[in-house]
Amino acid sequence: CSSDLGFKIGIDYQTVRAFGGEQGHGLRLWVSKELDGKGLPRGLTETRLPDDPVQLDFSVLWDDNLNRAREDAEKLSDRIHSLTASKRLVFPFTERTRGTLTGFLSGDKAYTYSGYDRAGGGVQGELQYRTSAEFDAVTFALNGRAVFEDFASDIRSGKRYSFGINARQSWTDRIDAFVAVTRNFRDARSIVFDGRDTSARFNLDYALGQHSSFYAGGEYRRGDQVTTAPASLSYAALAKAWVADDVYGAAGLRAYRYDARTRIWTVGFNYAVGPRDSIDFSWRQAVSTPTTLITNPLYNSAGSSYRANQFSLAYLLRF
């Protein structure tokens, strides 16, 4: 069977009989999709999207420092598979103002450390104001977001809230810019995973052509950070709170919450494989440094930074 999204799904059954009475059976479930419509007559498919499409994001993320440890010997890595479904509604108010409301459901599945398995959902809203109808006019927005997360790790489950302001502008017909300042809150079942931080970020998108774009961005955060590591006097000297981390079981690792400055850089590439879907590659690096200065020589490693890299491959689909 086939769908109007370009997918084809089928089931094949095969049986083989050979001399000597030997028999073989096979059952195959397959899914296929045309990745590009170049060269096809325009009338073959309907490509117009609904006014408010549903978006599905399938991604695989590789993290080389999952526990945010400082020492190389303490760093743990994993692969996380994610699925997110979201839908946005737009509410025009005047010629220059409108509201948007996005609801979403998401889930993560970790390959090694199942305590990071997560199911969540939430809502995000924006009140947008565009200064004029000119091409390069700036659009300002007030935004808010609320998310509930249920982790396999009981101490991580809880709620996240954020609110802030942002602005976006088209600099040329190929370059779009975005900046935002956000205040973030987290309330978890353990006080170690409660958190407050303020972030400032920017992003630039550059359209390479009709089917692809390159993007890059940076973010600065100041506030609560959590590291999981073996019991350590240096971490204890920094920590506002700590708890045994249930993700790592018999390893006996502790999660420490402390105040830090964090810098995050992201670069990525997006390629449209069809009118409704695209593939996205990105690399993100975070460097976080505690803000507390420890002068006791017994804790001389307490001021060092951690570094983490994330590599992501995603398939984005709208229908």
Tab-separated table of C-alpha atoms in Angstrom:
chain	number	residue	atom	x	y	z
A	1	CYS	CA	0.000	0.000	0.000
A	2	SER	CA	1.067	3.636	-0.393
A	3	SER	CA	0.340	6.994	1.232
A	4	ASP	CA	0.128	10.584	-0.023
A	5	LEU	CA	3.413	11.261	1.836
A	6	GLY	CA	5.327	9.154	-0.691
A	7	PHE	CA	5.785	6.105	1.554
A	8	LYS	CA	5.135	2.550	0.366
A	9	ILE	CA	4.635	-0.314	2.817
A	10	GLY	CA	4.548	-3.996	1.903
A	11	ILE	CA	4.752	-7.527	3.270
A	12	ASP	CA	6.439	-10.355	1.341
A	13	TYR	CA	6.149	-14.042	2.167
A	14	GLN	CA	8.452	-16.587	0.508
A	15	THR	CA	8.642	-20.370	0.764
A	16	VAL	CA	11.310	-22.595	-0.773
A	17	ARG	CA	11.133	-26.356	-1.265
A	18	ALA	CA	14.297	-28.252	-2.190
A	19	PHE	CA	15.171	-31.849	-2.979
A	20	GLY	CA	15.510	-34.009	0.110
A	21	GLY	CA	12.496	-32.514	1.858
A	22	GLU	CA	14.200	-29.295	2.973
A	23	GLN	CA	11.935	-26.268	3.299
A	24	GLY	CA	12.568	-22.581	3.960
A	25	HIS	CA	10.200	-19.759	4.816
A	26	GLY	CA	10.741	-16.014	4.909
A	27	LEU	CA	8.602	-13.048	5.955
A	28	ARG	CA	9.701	-9.483	5.089
A	29	LEU	CA	8.128	-6.171	6.102
A	30	TRP	CA	9.444	-3.247	4.041
A	31	VAL	CA	9.022	0.514	3.850
A	32	SER	CA	10.259	2.647	0.950
A	33	LYS	CA	10.156	6.332	0.036
A	34	GLU	CA	11.260	8.374	-2.949
A	35	LEU	CA	13.846	10.805	-1.556
A	36	ASP	CA	13.537	13.354	-4.336
A	37	GLY	CA	10.914	14.330	-6.860
A	38	LYS	CA	13.247	15.796	-9.467
A	39	GLY	CA	12.260	14.954	-13.020
A	40	LEU	CA	8.747	13.759	-12.137
A	41	PRO	CA	5.669	15.403	-13.648
A	42	ARG	CA	4.218	17.962	-11.258
A	43	GLY	CA	0.756	16.444	-11.486
A	44	LEU	CA	1.717	13.067	-10.048
A	45	THR	CA	1.601	14.060	-6.378
A	46	GLU	CA	-0.034	16.680	-4.207
A	47	THR	CA	2.700	18.493	-2.299
A	48	ARG	CA	0.835	21.376	-0.693
A	49	LEU	CA	1.074	21.288	3.085
A	50	PRO	CA	-1.875	21.940	5.395
A	51	ASP	CA	-1.970	25.403	6.933
A	52	ASP	CA	-0.947	23.959	10.320
A	53	PRO	CA	1.022	20.756	9.572
A	54	VAL	CA	2.081	18.130	12.076
A	55	GLN	CA	5.851	17.696	12.317
A	56	LEU	CA	7.630	14.454	13.217
A	57	ASP	CA	11.327	14.444	14.138
A	58	PHE	CA	13.297	11.178	14.297
A	59	SER	CA	16.866	11.575	15.548
A	60	VAL	CA	19.903	9.719	16.813
A	61	LEU	CA	22.301	11.613	19.078
A	62	TRP	CA	25.800	10.572	20.132
A	63	ASP	CA	27.053	12.179	23.381
A	64	ASP	CA	30.711	11.718	24.388
A	65	ASN	CA	30.275	13.027	27.965
A	66	LEU	CA	26.799	12.034	29.071
A	67	ASN	CA	27.478	12.584	32.776
A	68	ARG	CA	29.251	15.967	32.289
A	69	ALA	CA	32.440	14.865	34.052
A	70	ARG	CA	35.688	16.889	34.082
A	71	GLU	CA	38.236	14.071	33.948
A	72	ASP	CA	38.570	11.960	30.792
A	73	ALA	CA	38.649	8.751	32.823
A	74	GLU	CA	35.242	9.607	34.344
A	75	LYS	CA	33.432	10.451	31.098
A	76	LEU	CA	30.656	8.103	29.953
A	77	SER	CA	29.191	8.112	26.428
A	78	ASP	CA	25.958	6.822	24.920
A	79	ARG	CA	23.653	6.913	21.918
A	80	ILE	CA	20.121	8.257	22.371
A	81	HIS	CA	17.222	7.697	19.942
A	82	SER	CA	14.443	10.313	19.975
A	83	LEU	CA	11.000	10.840	18.465
A	84	THR	CA	9.048	14.107	18.722
A	85	ALA	CA	5.608	14.978	17.323
A	86	SER	CA	4.476	18.587	17.341
A	87	LYS	CA	1.725	20.785	15.932
A	88	ARG	CA	1.611	24.570	15.798
A	89	LEU	CA	-1.484	26.772	15.640
A	90	VAL	CA	-1.343	30.414	14.507
A	91	PHE	CA	-3.774	33.098	15.701
A	92	PRO	CA	-3.619	36.405	13.749
A	93	PHE	CA	-4.664	39.409	15.862
A	94	THR	CA	-3.817	42.421	13.709
A	95	GLU	CA	-1.778	43.079	10.571
A	96	ARG	CA	1.403	43.172	12.702
A	97	THR	CA	0.675	40.918	15.674
A	98	ARG	CA	-0.153	37.263	16.043
A	99	GLY	CA	0.045	34.450	18.557
A	100	THR	CA	1.380	30.925	18.085
A	101	LEU	CA	0.744	27.861	20.218
A	102	THR	CA	2.701	24.621	19.790
A	103	GLY	CA	1.919	21.343	21.523
A	104	PHE	CA	4.379	18.453	21.461
A	105	LEU	CA	5.007	14.907	22.687
A	106	SER	CA	8.462	13.349	22.766
A	107	GLY	CA	10.352	10.262	23.854
A	108	ASP	CA	14.008	9.232	24.239
A	109	LYS	CA	15.558	5.777	24.360
A	110	ALA	CA	19.187	5.408	25.471
A	111	TYR	CA	21.239	2.538	24.085
A	112	THR	CA	23.320	1.804	27.224
A	113	TYR	CA	22.112	3.796	30.235
A	114	SER	CA	18.372	3.123	30.370
A	115	GLY	CA	17.903	5.579	33.234
A	116	TYR	CA	17.946	8.312	30.593
A	117	ASP	CA	14.872	6.839	28.863
A	118	ARG	CA	12.275	9.604	28.882
A	119	ALA	CA	8.697	10.400	27.891
A	120	GLY	CA	7.500	13.972	27.914
A	121	GLY	CA	5.098	16.529	26.592
A	122	GLY	CA	4.390	20.189	26.787
A	123	VAL	CA	3.269	23.406	25.218
A	124	GLN	CA	4.994	26.540	23.955
A	125	GLY	CA	3.443	29.890	23.099
A	126	GLU	CA	4.605	33.152	21.508
A	127	LEU	CA	3.132	36.618	21.100
A	128	GLN	CA	4.797	38.101	18.004
A	129	TYR	CA	4.998	41.674	16.732
A	130	ARG	CA	6.423	42.618	13.317
A	131	THR	CA	7.576	46.207	13.030
A	132	SER	CA	6.513	46.643	9.375
A	133	ALA	CA	5.786	44.806	6.152
A	134	GLU	CA	9.279	45.444	4.792
A	135	PHE	CA	11.394	42.409	3.867
A	136	ASP	CA	14.040	43.110	6.526
A	137	ALA	CA	11.612	44.136	9.271
A	138	VAL	CA	12.360	42.736	12.739
A	139	THR	CA	9.858	40.436	14.444
A	140	PHE	CA	9.888	40.609	18.259
A	141	ALA	CA	8.255	38.007	20.484
A	142	LEU	CA	7.437	37.160	24.078
A	143	ASN	CA	7.532	33.412	24.671
A	144	GLY	CA	6.766	30.845	27.342
A	145	ARG	CA	7.224	27.087	27.554
A	146	ALA	CA	6.130	24.347	29.974
A	147	VAL	CA	7.257	20.692	29.784
A	148	PHE	CA	6.570	17.612	31.899
A	149	GLU	CA	9.207	14.838	31.769
A	150	ASP	CA	9.034	11.306	33.145
A	151	PHE	CA	12.457	9.611	33.229
A	152	ALA	CA	13.276	6.001	34.001
A	153	SER	CA	15.625	7.660	36.514
A	154	ASP	CA	13.156	8.617	39.236
A	155	ILE	CA	15.230	11.516	40.600
A	156	ARG	CA	15.263	13.299	37.218
A	157	SER	CA	11.502	13.307	36.552
A	158	GLY	CA	9.715	16.611	36.927
A	159	LYS	CA	8.728	19.824	35.179
A	160	ARG	CA	10.519	22.541	33.214
A	161	TYR	CA	9.367	26.115	32.662
A	162	SER	CA	10.868	29.013	30.742
A	163	PHE	CA	9.961	32.490	29.580
A	164	GLY	CA	11.812	35.118	27.586
A	165	ILE	CA	12.028	37.490	24.648
A	166	ASN	CA	13.419	36.983	21.160
A	167	ALA	CA	13.864	38.730	17.814
A	168	ARG	CA	14.306	37.465	14.262
A	169	GLN	CA	15.223	39.243	11.046
A	170	SER	CA	16.016	38.416	7.427
A	171	TRP	CA	19.320	40.104	6.578
A	172	THR	CA	19.263	39.036	2.920
A	173	ASP	CA	17.227	36.629	0.801
A	174	ARG	CA	19.579	33.891	2.063
A	175	ILE	CA	20.518	34.869	5.630
A	176	ASP	CA	18.168	34.869	8.646
A	177	ALA	CA	19.202	35.901	12.166
A	178	PHE	CA	17.664	35.038	15.544
A	179	VAL	CA	18.517	36.157	19.109
A	180	ALA	CA	16.864	35.286	22.430
A	181	VAL	CA	17.191	35.829	26.174
A	182	THR	CA	15.486	33.207	28.346
A	183	ARG	CA	15.013	32.438	32.035
A	184	ASN	CA	14.764	28.678	32.731
A	185	PHE	CA	13.396	26.767	35.729
A	186	ARG	CA	13.376	23.072	36.567
A	187	ASP	CA	11.534	21.327	39.422
A	188	ALA	CA	12.484	17.655	39.810
A	189	ARG	CA	11.838	14.951	42.391
A	190	SER	CA	15.372	15.409	43.711
A	191	ILE	CA	16.632	18.879	44.680
A	192	VAL	CA	19.895	18.059	42.882
A	193	PHE	CA	18.034	18.218	39.561
A	194	ASP	CA	16.130	21.363	40.463
A	195	GLY	CA	17.674	24.274	38.630
A	196	ARG	CA	17.590	27.920	37.648
A	197	ASP	CA	19.594	29.535	34.859
A	198	THR	CA	19.543	32.451	32.425
A	199	SER	CA	20.615	32.043	28.797
A	200	ALA	CA	21.411	34.324	25.866
A	201	ARG	CA	21.710	32.799	22.393
A	202	PHE	CA	21.926	33.646	18.718
A	203	ASN	CA	21.534	31.711	15.490
A	204	LEU	CA	22.264	32.366	11.804
A	205	ASP	CA	20.710	30.405	8.924
A	206	TYR	CA	22.246	30.566	5.453
A	207	ALA	CA	20.349	29.101	2.488
A	208	LEU	CA	22.841	27.412	0.169
A	209	GLY	CA	20.207	26.811	-2.478
A	210	GLN	CA	16.642	25.651	-2.947
A	211	HIS	CA	17.167	22.367	-1.107
A	212	SER	CA	19.823	22.963	1.554
A	213	SER	CA	20.890	25.343	4.298
A	214	PHE	CA	23.710	25.783	6.780
A	215	TYR	CA	23.222	27.087	10.315
A	216	ALA	CA	25.412	28.089	13.239
A	217	GLY	CA	24.712	29.407	16.704
A	218	GLY	CA	26.053	30.134	20.155
A	219	GLU	CA	24.614	30.245	23.663
A	220	TYR	CA	25.815	31.488	27.042
A	221	ARG	CA	24.194	30.154	30.233
A	222	ARG	CA	24.721	31.183	33.830
A	223	GLY	CA	23.163	29.088	36.587
A	224	ASP	CA	22.754	25.565	37.914
A	225	GLN	CA	24.655	22.669	36.343
A	226	VAL	CA	24.802	18.965	37.284
A	227	THR	CA	27.774	16.588	37.019
A	228	THR	CA	27.754	12.875	37.862
A	229	ALA	CA	31.104	11.461	39.016
A	230	PRO	CA	32.725	9.301	41.697
A	231	ALA	CA	32.643	10.694	45.245
A	232	SER	CA	35.000	13.676	45.271
A	233	LEU	CA	36.042	16.342	47.785
A	234	SER	CA	36.443	18.862	44.963
A	235	TYR	CA	32.878	18.329	43.705
A	236	ALA	CA	31.558	18.337	47.291
A	237	ALA	CA	33.245	21.705	47.881
A	238	LEU	CA	31.388	23.167	44.901
A	239	ALA	CA	28.015	21.468	45.297
A	240	LYS	CA	24.809	23.080	46.514
A	241	ALA	CA	23.416	19.538	46.856
A	242	TRP	CA	24.296	15.985	45.861
A	243	VAL	CA	22.610	12.562	45.667
A	244	ALA	CA	23.468	9.001	44.614
A	245	ASP	CA	22.692	8.817	40.875
A	246	ASP	CA	20.262	5.969	40.153
A	247	VAL	CA	21.140	5.837	36.427
A	248	TYR	CA	24.486	4.139	37.039
A	249	GLY	CA	23.389	1.598	39.631
A	250	ALA	CA	26.218	-0.321	41.321
A	251	ALA	CA	28.850	2.119	40.026
A	252	GLY	CA	28.132	4.273	43.083
A	253	LEU	CA	28.345	7.601	41.256
A	254	ARG	CA	27.014	10.829	42.743
A	255	ALA	CA	25.200	13.688	41.032
A	256	TYR	CA	26.367	17.164	42.128
A	257	ARG	CA	24.562	20.453	41.469
A	258	TYR	CA	26.640	23.640	41.387
A	259	ASP	CA	26.676	27.092	39.804
A	260	ALA	CA	28.501	27.387	36.462
A	261	ARG	CA	29.069	29.382	33.297
A	262	THR	CA	28.332	27.328	30.178
A	263	ARG	CA	29.145	28.152	26.558
A	264	ILE	CA	27.519	26.141	23.777
A	265	TRP	CA	28.341	26.227	20.047
A	266	THR	CA	26.311	24.535	17.322
A	267	VAL	CA	26.835	24.044	13.587
A	268	GLY	CA	24.572	22.083	11.296
A	269	PHE	CA	23.436	21.302	7.766
A	270	ASN	CA	19.894	20.645	6.554
A	271	TYR	CA	19.026	19.042	3.207
A	272	ALA	CA	15.465	18.815	1.860
A	273	VAL	CA	14.941	15.388	0.320
A	274	GLY	CA	11.391	16.253	-0.731
A	275	PRO	CA	8.742	18.971	-0.369
A	276	ARG	CA	7.725	17.726	3.092
A	277	ASP	CA	10.838	16.211	4.627
A	278	SER	CA	14.518	16.842	5.248
A	279	ILE	CA	17.637	15.343	6.785
A	280	ASP	CA	19.579	17.323	9.381
A	281	PHE	CA	23.176	16.880	10.630
A	282	SER	CA	24.548	18.879	13.573
A	283	TRP	CA	27.464	19.108	15.982
A	284	ARG	CA	27.145	20.803	19.371
A	285	GLN	CA	29.908	21.434	21.892
A	286	ALA	CA	29.436	22.643	25.474
A	287	VAL	CA	32.140	23.899	27.833
A	288	SER	CA	31.088	24.550	31.428
A	289	THR	CA	33.175	26.120	34.223
A	290	PRO	CA	32.171	26.410	37.913
A	291	THR	CA	31.784	29.982	39.129
A	292	THR	CA	32.883	29.188	42.686
A	293	LEU	CA	36.586	29.765	43.299
A	294	ILE	CA	38.162	27.071	45.523
A	295	THR	CA	41.515	28.130	47.007
A	296	ASN	CA	42.201	25.092	49.212
A	297	PRO	CA	44.979	23.058	47.488
A	298	LEU	CA	43.177	19.844	48.464
A	299	TYR	CA	40.503	20.825	45.936
A	300	ASN	CA	42.784	22.217	43.221
A	301	SER	CA	40.826	20.530	40.418
A	302	ALA	CA	37.513	22.054	41.452
A	303	GLY	CA	37.791	25.022	39.131
A	304	SER	CA	38.425	23.083	35.917
A	305	SER	CA	35.872	22.802	33.116
A	306	TYR	CA	34.044	19.928	31.537
A	307	ARG	CA	33.691	19.579	27.783
A	308	ALA	CA	30.960	17.607	25.989
A	309	ASN	CA	30.265	16.959	22.295
A	310	GLN	CA	26.983	15.904	20.740
A	311	PHE	CA	26.565	14.682	17.163
A	312	SER	CA	23.022	14.397	15.824
A	313	LEU	CA	21.417	12.900	12.716
A	314	ALA	CA	17.708	13.682	12.300
A	315	TYR	CA	14.926	13.050	9.789
A	316	LEU	CA	12.206	15.748	9.799
A	317	LEU	CA	8.781	15.140	8.292
A	318	ARG	CA	5.751	17.433	7.984
A	319	PHE	CA	2.262	16.343	6.938
